[in-house]
Short mmCIF file of C-alpha atoms and ligand atoms in Angstrom, two decimals:
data_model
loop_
_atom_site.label_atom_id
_atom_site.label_comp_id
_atom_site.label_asym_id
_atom_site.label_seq_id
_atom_site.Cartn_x
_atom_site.Cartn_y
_atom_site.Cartn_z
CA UNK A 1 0.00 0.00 0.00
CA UNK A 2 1.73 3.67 -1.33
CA UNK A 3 0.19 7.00 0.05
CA UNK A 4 0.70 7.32 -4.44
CA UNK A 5 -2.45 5.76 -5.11
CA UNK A 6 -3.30 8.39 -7.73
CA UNK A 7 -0.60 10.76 -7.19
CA UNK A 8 -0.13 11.96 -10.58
CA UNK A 9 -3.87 13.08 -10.44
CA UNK A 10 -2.77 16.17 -7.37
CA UNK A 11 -2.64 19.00 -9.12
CA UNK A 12 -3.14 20.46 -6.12
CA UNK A 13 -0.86 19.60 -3.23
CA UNK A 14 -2.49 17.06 -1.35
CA UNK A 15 -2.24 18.67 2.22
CA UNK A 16 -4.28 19.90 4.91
CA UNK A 17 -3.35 23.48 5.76
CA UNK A 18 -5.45 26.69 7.27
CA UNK A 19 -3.90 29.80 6.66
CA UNK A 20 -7.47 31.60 7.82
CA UNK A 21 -10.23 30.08 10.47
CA UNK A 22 -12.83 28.46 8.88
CA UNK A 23 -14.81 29.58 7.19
CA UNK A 24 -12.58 32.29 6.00
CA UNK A 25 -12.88 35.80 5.37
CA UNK A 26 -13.80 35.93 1.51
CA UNK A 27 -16.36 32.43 2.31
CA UNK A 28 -18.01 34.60 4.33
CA UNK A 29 -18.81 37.32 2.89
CA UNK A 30 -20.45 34.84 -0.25
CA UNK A 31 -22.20 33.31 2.60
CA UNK A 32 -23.87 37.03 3.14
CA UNK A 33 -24.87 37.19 -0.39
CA UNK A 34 -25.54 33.50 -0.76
CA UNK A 35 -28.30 34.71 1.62
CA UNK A 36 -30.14 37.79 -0.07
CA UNK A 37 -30.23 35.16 -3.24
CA UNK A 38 -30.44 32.05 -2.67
CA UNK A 39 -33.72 30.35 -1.02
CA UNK A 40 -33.04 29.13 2.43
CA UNK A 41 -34.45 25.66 1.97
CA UNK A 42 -31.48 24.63 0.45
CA UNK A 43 -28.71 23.95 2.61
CA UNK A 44 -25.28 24.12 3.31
CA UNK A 45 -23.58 22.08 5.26
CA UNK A 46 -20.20 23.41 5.73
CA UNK A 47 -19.55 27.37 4.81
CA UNK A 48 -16.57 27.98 2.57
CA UNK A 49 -16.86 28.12 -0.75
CA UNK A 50 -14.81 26.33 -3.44
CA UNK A 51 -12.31 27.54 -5.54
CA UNK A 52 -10.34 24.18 -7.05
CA UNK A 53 -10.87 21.03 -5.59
CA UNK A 54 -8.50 17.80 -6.86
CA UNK A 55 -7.95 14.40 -5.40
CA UNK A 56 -8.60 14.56 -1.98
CA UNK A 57 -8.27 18.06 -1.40
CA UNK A 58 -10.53 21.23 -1.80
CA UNK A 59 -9.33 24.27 -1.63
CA UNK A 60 -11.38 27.16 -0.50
CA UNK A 61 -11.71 31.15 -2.05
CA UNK A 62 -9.54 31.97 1.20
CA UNK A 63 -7.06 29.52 0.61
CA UNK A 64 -7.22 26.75 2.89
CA UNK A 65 -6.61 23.45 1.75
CA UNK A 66 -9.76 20.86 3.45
CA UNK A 67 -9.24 16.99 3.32
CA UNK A 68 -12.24 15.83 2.11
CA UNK A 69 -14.03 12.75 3.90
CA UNK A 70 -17.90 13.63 1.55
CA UNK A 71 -16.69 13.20 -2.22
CA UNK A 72 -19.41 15.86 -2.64
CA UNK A 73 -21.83 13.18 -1.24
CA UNK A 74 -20.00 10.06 -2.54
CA UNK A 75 -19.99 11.92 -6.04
CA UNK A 76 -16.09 12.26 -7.34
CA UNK A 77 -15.28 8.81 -6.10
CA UNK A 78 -11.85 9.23 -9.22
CA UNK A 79 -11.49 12.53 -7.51
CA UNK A 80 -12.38 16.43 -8.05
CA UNK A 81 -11.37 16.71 -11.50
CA UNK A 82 -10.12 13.79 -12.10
CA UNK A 83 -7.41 13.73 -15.34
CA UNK A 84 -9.24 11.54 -17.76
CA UNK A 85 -12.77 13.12 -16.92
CA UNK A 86 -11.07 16.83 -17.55
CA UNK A 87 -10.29 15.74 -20.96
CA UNK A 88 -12.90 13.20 -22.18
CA UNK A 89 -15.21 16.40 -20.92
CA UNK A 90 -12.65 19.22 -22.79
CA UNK A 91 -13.10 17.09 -25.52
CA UNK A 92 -16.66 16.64 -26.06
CA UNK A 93 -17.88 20.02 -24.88
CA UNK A 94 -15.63 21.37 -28.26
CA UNK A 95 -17.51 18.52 -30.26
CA UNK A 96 -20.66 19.35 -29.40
CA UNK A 97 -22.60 20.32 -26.53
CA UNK A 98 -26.05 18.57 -26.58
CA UNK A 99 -28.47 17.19 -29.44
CA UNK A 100 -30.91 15.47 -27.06
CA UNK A 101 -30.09 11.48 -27.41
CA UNK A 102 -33.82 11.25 -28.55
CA UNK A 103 -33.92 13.82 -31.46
CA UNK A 104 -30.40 12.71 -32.93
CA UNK A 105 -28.56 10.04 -30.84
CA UNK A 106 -24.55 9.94 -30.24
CA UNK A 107 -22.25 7.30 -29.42
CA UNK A 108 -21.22 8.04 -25.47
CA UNK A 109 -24.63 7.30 -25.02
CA UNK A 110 -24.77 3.63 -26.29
CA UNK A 111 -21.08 3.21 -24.56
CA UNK A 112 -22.51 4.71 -21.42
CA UNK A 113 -25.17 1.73 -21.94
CA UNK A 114 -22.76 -0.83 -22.69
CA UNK A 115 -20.68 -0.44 -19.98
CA UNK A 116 -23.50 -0.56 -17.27
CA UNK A 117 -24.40 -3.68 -18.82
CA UNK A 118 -21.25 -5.16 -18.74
CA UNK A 119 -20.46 -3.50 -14.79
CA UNK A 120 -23.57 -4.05 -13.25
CA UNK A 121 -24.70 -8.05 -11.37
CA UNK A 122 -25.63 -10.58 -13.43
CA UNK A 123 -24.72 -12.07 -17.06
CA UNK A 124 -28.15 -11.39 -18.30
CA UNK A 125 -29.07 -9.48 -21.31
CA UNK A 126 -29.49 -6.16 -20.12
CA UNK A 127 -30.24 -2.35 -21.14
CA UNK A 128 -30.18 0.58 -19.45
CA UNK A 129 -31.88 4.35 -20.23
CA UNK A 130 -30.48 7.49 -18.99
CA UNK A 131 -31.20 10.48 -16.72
CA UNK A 132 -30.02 13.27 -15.11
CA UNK A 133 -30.16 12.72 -11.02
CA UNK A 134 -30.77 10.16 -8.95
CA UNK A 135 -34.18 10.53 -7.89
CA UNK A 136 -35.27 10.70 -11.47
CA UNK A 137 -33.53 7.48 -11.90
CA UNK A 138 -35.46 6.04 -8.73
CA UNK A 139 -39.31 7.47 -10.74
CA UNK A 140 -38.45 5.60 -13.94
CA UNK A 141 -36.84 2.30 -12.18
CA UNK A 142 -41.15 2.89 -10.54
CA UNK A 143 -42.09 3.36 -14.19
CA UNK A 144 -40.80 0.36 -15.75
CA UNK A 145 -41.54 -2.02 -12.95
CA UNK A 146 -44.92 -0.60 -12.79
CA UNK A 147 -45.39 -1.45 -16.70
CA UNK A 148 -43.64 -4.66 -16.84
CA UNK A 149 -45.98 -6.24 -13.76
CA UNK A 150 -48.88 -4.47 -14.49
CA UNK A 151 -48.87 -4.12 -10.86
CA UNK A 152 -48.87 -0.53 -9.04
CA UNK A 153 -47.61 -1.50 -5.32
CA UNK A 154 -44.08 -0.71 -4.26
CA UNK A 155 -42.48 -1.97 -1.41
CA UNK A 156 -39.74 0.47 0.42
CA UNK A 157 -37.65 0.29 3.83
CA UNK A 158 -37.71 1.96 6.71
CA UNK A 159 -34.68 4.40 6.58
CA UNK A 160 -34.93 4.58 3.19
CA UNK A 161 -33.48 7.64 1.13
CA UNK A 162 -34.55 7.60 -2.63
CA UNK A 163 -34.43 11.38 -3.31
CA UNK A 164 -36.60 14.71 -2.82
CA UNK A 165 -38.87 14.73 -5.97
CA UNK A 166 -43.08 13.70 -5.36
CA UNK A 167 -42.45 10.10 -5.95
CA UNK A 168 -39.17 9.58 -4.26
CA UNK A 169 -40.33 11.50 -1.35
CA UNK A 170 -42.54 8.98 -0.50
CA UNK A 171 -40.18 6.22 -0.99
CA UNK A 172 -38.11 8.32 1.25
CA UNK A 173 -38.39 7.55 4.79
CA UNK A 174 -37.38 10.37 6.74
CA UNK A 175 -40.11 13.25 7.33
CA UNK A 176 -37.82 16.36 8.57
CA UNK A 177 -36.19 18.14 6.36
CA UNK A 178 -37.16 15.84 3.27
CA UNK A 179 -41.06 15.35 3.31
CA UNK A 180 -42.24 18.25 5.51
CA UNK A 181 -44.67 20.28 4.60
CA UNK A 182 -44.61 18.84 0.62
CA UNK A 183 -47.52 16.47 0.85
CA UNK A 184 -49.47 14.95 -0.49
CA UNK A 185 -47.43 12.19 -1.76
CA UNK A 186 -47.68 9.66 -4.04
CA UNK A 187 -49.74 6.48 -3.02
CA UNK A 188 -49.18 2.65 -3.66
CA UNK A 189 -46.32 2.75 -1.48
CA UNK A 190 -45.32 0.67 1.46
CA UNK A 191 -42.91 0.47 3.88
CA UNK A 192 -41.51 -2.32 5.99
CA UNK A 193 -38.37 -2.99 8.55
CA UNK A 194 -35.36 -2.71 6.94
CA UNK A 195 -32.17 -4.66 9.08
CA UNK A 196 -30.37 -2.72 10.72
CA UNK A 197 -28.19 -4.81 13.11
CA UNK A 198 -27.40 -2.27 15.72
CA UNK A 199 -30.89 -1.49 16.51
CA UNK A 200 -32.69 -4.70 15.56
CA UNK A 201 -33.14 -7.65 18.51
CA UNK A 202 -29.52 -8.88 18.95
CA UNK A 203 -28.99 -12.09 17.38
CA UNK A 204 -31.97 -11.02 14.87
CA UNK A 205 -30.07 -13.04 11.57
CA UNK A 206 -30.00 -11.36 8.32
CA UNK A 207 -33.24 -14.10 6.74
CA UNK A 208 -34.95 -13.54 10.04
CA UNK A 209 -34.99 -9.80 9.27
CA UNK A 210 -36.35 -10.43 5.78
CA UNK A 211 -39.10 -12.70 7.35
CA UNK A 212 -40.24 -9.76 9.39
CA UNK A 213 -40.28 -7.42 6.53
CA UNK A 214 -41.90 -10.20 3.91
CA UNK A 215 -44.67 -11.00 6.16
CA UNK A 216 -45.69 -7.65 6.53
CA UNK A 217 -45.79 -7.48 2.71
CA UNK A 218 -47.51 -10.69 2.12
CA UNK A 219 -50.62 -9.92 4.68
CA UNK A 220 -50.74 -6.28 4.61
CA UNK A 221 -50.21 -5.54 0.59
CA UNK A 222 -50.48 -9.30 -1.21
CA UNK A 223 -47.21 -10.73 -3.15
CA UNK A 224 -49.37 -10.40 -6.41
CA UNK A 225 -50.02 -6.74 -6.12
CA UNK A 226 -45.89 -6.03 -5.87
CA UNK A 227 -44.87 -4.09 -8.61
CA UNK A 228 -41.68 -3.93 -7.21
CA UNK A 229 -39.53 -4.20 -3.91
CA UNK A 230 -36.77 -1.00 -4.15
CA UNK A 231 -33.61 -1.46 -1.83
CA UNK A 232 -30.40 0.32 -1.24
CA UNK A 233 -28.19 -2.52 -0.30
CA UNK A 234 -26.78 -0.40 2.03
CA UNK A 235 -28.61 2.43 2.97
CA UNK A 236 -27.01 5.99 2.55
CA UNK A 237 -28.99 8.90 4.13
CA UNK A 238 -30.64 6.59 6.84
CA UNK A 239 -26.97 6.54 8.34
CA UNK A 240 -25.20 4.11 6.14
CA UNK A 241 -26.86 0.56 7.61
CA UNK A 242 -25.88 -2.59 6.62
CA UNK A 243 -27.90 -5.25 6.63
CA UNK A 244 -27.05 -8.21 8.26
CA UNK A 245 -26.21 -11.30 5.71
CA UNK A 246 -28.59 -13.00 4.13
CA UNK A 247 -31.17 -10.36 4.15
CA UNK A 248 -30.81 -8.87 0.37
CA UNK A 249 -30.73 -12.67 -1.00
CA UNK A 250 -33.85 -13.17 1.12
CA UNK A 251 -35.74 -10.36 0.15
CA UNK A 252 -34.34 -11.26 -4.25
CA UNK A 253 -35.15 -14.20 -3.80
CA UNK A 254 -39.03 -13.37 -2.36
CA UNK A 255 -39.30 -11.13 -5.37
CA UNK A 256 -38.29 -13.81 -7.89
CA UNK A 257 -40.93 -15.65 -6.87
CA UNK A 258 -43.58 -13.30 -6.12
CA UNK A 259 -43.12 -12.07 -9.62
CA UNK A 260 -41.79 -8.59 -8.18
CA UNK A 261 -38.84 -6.39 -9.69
CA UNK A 262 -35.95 -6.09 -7.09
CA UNK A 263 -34.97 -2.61 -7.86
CA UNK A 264 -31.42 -1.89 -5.92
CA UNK A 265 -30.29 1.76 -5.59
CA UNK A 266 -26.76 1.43 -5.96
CA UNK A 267 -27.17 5.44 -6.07
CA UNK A 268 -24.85 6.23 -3.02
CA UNK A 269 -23.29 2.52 -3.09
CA UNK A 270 -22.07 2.16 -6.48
CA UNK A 271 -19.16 2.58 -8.81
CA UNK A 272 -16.91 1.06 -6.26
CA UNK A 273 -17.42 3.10 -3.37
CA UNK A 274 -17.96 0.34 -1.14
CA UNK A 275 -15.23 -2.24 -2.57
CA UNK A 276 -16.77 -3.97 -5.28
CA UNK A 277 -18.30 -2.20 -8.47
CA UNK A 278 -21.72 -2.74 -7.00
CA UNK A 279 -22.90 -3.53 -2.89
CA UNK A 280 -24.90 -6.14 -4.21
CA UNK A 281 -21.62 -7.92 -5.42
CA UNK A 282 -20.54 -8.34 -2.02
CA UNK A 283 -23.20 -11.20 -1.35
CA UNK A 284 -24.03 -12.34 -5.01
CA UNK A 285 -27.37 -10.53 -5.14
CA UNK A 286 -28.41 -9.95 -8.60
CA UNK A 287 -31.00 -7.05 -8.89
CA UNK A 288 -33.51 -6.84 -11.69
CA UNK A 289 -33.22 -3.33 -11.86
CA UNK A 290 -30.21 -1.34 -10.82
CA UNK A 291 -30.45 2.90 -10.28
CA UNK A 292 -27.21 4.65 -10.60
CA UNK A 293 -26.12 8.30 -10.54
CA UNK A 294 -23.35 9.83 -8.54
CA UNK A 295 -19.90 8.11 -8.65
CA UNK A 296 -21.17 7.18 -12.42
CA UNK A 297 -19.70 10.67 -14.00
CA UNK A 298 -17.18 12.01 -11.80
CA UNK A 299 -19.35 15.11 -10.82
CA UNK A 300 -21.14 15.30 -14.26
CA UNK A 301 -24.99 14.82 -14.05
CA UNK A 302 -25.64 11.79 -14.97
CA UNK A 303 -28.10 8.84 -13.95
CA UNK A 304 -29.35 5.59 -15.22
CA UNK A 305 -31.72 2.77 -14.72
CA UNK A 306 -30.09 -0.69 -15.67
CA UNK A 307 -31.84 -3.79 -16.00
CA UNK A 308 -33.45 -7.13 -17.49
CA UNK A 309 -33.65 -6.89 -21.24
CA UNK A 310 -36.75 -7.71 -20.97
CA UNK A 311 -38.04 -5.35 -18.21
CA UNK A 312 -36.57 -2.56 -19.75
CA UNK A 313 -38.58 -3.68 -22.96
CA UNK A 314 -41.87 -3.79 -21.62
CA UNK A 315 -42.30 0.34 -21.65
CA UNK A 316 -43.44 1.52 -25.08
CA UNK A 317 -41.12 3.74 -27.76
CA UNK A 318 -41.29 7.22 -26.03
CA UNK A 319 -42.42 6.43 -22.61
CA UNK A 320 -38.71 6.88 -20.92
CA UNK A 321 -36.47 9.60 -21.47
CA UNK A 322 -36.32 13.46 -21.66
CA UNK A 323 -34.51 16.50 -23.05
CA UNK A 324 -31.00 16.38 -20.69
CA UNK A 325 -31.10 12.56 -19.97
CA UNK A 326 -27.53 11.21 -20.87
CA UNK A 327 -26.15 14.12 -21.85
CA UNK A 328 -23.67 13.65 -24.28
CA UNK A 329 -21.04 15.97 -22.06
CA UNK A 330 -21.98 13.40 -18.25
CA UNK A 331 -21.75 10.29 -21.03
CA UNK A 332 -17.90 11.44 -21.70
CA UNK A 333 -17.41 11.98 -18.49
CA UNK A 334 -18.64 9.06 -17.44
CA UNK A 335 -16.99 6.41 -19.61
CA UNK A 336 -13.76 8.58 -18.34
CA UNK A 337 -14.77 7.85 -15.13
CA UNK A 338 -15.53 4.01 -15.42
CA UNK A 339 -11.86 3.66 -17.37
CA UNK A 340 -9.83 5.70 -14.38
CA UNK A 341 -11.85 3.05 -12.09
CA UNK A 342 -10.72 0.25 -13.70
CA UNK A 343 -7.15 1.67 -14.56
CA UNK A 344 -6.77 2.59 -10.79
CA UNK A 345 -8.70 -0.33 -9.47
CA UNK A 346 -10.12 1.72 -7.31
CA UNK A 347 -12.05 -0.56 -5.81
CA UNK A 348 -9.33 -2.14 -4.25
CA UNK A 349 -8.25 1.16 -3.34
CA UNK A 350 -12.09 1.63 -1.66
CA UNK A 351 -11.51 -2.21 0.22
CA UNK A 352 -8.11 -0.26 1.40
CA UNK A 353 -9.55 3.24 2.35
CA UNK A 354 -11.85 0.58 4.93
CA UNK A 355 -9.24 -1.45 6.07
CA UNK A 356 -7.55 2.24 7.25
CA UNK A 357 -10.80 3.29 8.65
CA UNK A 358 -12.28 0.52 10.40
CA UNK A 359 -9.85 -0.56 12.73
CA UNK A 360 -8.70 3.02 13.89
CA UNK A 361 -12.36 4.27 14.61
CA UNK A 362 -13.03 0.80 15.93
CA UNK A 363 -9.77 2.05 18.45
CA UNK A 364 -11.70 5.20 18.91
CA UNK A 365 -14.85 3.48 20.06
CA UNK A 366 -13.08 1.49 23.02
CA UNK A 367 -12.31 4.53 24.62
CA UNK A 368 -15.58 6.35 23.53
CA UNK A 369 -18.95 5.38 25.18
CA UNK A 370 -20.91 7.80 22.39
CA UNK A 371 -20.01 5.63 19.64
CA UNK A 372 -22.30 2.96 19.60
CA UNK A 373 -21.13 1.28 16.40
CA UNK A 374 -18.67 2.19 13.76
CA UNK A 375 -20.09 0.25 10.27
CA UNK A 376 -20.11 0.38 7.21
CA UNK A 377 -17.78 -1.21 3.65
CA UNK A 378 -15.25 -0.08 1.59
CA UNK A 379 -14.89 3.50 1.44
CA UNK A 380 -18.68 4.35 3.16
CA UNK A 381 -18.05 4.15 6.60
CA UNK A 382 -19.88 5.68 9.29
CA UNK A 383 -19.97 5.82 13.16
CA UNK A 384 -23.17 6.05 15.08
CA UNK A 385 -23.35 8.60 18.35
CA UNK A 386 -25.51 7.96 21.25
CA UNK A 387 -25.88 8.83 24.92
CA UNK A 388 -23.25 6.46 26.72
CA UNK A 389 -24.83 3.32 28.23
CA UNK A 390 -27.96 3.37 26.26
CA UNK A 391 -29.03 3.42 22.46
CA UNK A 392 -30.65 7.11 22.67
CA UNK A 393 -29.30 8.92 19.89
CA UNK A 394 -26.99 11.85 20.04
CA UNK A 395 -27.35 14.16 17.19
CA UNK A 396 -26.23 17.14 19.17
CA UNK A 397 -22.75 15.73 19.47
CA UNK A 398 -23.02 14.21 15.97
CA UNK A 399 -23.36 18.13 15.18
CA UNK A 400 -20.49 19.19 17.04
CA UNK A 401 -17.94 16.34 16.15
CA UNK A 402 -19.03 17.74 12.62
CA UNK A 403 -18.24 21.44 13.14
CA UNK A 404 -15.32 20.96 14.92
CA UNK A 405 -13.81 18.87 11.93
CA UNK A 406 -14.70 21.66 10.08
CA UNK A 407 -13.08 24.34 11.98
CA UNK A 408 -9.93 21.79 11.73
CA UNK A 409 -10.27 21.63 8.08
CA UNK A 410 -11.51 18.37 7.40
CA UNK A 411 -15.14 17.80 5.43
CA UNK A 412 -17.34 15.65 6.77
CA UNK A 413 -20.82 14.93 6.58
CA UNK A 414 -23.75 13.58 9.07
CA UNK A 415 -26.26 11.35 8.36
CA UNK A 416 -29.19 8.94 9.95
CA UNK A 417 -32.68 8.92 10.65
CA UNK A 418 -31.72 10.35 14.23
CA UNK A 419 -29.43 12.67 12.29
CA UNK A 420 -26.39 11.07 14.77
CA UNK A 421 -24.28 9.62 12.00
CA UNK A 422 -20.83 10.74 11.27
CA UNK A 423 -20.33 9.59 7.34
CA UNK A 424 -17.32 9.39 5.93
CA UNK A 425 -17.10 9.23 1.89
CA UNK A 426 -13.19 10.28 0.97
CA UNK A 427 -12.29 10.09 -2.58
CA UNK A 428 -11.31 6.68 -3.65
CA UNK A 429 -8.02 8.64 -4.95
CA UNK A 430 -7.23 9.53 -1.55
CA UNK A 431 -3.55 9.67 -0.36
CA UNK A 432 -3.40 7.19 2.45
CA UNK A 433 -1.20 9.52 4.70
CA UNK A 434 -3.62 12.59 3.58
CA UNK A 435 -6.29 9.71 4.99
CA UNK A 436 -4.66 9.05 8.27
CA UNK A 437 -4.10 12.71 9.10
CA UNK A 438 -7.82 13.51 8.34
CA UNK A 439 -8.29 10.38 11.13
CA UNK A 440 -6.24 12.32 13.51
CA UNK A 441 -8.34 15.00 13.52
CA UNK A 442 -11.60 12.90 13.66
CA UNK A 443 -10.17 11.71 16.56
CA UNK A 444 -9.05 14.56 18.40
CA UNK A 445 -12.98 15.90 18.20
CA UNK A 446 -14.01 13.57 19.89
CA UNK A 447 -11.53 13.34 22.43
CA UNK A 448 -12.58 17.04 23.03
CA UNK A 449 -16.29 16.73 22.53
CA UNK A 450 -17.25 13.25 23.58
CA UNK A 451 -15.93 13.54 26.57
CA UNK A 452 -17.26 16.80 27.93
CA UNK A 453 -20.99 16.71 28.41
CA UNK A 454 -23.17 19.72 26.55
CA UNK A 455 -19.70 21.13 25.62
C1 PLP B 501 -29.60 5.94 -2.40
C2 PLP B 501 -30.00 7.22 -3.07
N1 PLP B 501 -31.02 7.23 -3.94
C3 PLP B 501 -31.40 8.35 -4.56
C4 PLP B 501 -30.76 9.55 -4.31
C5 PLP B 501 -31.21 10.79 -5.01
O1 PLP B 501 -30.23 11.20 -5.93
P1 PLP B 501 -30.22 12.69 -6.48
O2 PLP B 501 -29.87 13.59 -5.34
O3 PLP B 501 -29.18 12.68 -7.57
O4 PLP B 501 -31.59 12.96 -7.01
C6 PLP B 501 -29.70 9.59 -3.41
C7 PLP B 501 -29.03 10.85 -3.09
O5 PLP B 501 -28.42 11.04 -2.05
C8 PLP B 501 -29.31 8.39 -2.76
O6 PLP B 501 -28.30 8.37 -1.88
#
């Protein structure tokens, strides 16, 4: 293991360094205008604004140089800017900028498609359509399963994050700051226990979980009314929870023979963030529809649905798409990205970024009664903060373990249903000293913070 895993990819030095307090003079005086112009609802989670960002760096308008732990929420898993992606993107953008793939079609499109067929689970004959964000992704995954089935019922989890638009927001779980206020939401949805080993029973096995969920499915909905059971194999927003083993092949397995698509969002999970190119590697699972967006482009818009042949099939000519969808400009990016993935095997680099992680926060948790569990795969690892000696959740220290990494100059993000999460998402590029330092500072928070009660 080299701190070079990407070096030649820095053209930034790849250092921490604070040569203001953050957030910094300039960062906060576009925070003041940010605020006569910019609606309030949408929110910021750490105050300095960006003026280059490379590898695992991002460097702010005042000049100091963060480490970043959030990838832009598990976006630029190559890397900000990431060589190959600057070009492919140079490149195309001269070419030309946009035609709409449905008026007069381009190749990046169909090599966008071809590589999701070959990347995504399973040796099936698949196709794929594209989109711009995730949560449009997550509607037209709805859309196909809905037509294939001829069903209308949709089975989500609790915790669930799908994304903010009507639809999605009811597939999403968590009311406050997602679903408040926005209703009403869509109907023919229906939500179920999700596993989620630190809070279930202990002991509660990964099939016994899907038993719980299934039989809530099968007298509450009926298996022949499933259109379609949609799962992030390991859930992002609801605090990064994996499911104990056995649970996604349990709840495939119910769907193949209820008839019902098993629609993974591999949204936050995939392009090797968590070690493999997909979660659902990790256990064999092999989805019948797959949503992507995110890590697919590098920081390009881009999102797709992947799936059976067949499935895909069943919607008529014209019933998927619109203007932006696979943008020809996301698809170069894209295939730039997938190639500096492969090139970099970045997945093993992911499998390494946890093998750095887990152990030291593991360390971390001995001596710190607020962590209740440190989880997570790959490069999406998380640690879970509650009052010491029970399970009550913390998010007030979650908050401040946040903001003083911040202050330090290290970005990290929070996460949860409780909102007590501490998520970490670094670059896959990373610089494994650039890694451990950022650790040193996660760790001196919460020597300071977790320590002192209410401080
Ligand atoms: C699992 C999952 N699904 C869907 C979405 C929505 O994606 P987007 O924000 O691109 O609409 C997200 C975003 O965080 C996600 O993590």
């Amino acid at each position: 293991m080299t701190d070079l895993l990407v070096p030649s990819t820095a053209t930034l030095p790849q250092v921490r360094r604070l040569v203001t307090e953050v957030p910094g003079p300039r960062s906060r005086e576009l925070m003041a205008r940010r605020a006569a112009v910019v609606a309030t609802g949408v929110s910021t989670t750490l105050p300095v604004f960006v003026e280059r960002a490379t590898g695992g760096v991002v460097v702010d308008v005042d000049g100091n140089s963060l480490i970043d732990l959030g990838s832009g929420i598990a976006v630029v898993n190559v890397g900000n800017s990431a060589p190959l992606v600057v070009e492919a993107v140079q490149q195309q953008v001269a070419a030309f900028t946009h035609t709409c793939f449905m008026v007069t079609p381009y190749e990046g499109y169909v090599a966008v498609c071809e590589e999701l067929a070959r990347l995504t689970p399973g040796d099936h004959a698949k196709k794929s359509a594209l989109f711009n964000s995730g949560a449009e992704a997550v509607e037209n995954a709805v859309k196909i399963a809905r037509s294939a089935t001829g069903r209308q019922a949709v089975v989500v989890f609790d915790h669930a994050y799908h994304g903010r638009t009507n639809l999605t927001m009811a597939l999403t779980a968590k009311n406050m700051p997602y679903k408040q206020g926005f209703g009403p939401f869509a109907s023919e949805i229906y939500r179920v226990p999700m596993s989620y080993p630190y809070r279930d029973q202990p002991g509660l096995t990964g099939t016994e979980a899907a038993a719980r969920a299934l039989a809530l499915v099968e007298t509450q909905v009926g298996a022949g009314n499933v259109a379609a059971v949609l799962i992030e194999p390991i859930q992002g927003e609801g605090g990064f929870v994996v499911p104990a083993e056995g649970f996604l092949p349990a709840i495939a397995q119910w769907c193949h023979q209820a008839g019902a698509v098993f629609i993974a969002d591999e949204i936050q999970t995939g392009f090797c963030r968590t070690g493999d190119w997909f979660a659902c590697d990790a256990e064999g699972v092999v989805p019948d529809l797959v949503t992507t967006a995110k890590g697919i482009a590098g920081g390009l818009p881009l999102a797709a649905v992947t799936g059976r042949a067949e499935l895909m099939d069943a919607v008529h000519t014209g019933g998927l798409g619109g203007t932006y969808g696979g943008n020809p400009v996301a698809c170069a990016a894209a295939l730039a990205s997938i190639e500096t993935m492969r090139v970099q095997d970045l997945a093993g680099a992911a499998r390494r970024i946890g093998d750095t992680m887990l152990p030291r926060l593991r360390a971390l948790q001995e001596r710190t009664p607020a962590i209740g569990d440190v989880r997570g795969r790959g490069a999406m690892i998380a640690v879970e903060l509650v009052r010491p000696g029970t399970t009550d959740p913390d998010a007030g220290l979650a908050g401040r373990i946040a903001r003083a990494c911040h202050a330090e100059g290290v970005v990290v993000l929070t996460a949860g249903t409780y909102g007590n999460v501490l998520r970490f998402l670094p670059p896959l590029v990373i610089g494994q000293e650039l890694l451990a330092e950022a650790l040193d500072v996660v760790e001196a928070a919460f020597d300071t913070y977790a320590h002192s009660p209410g401080s």
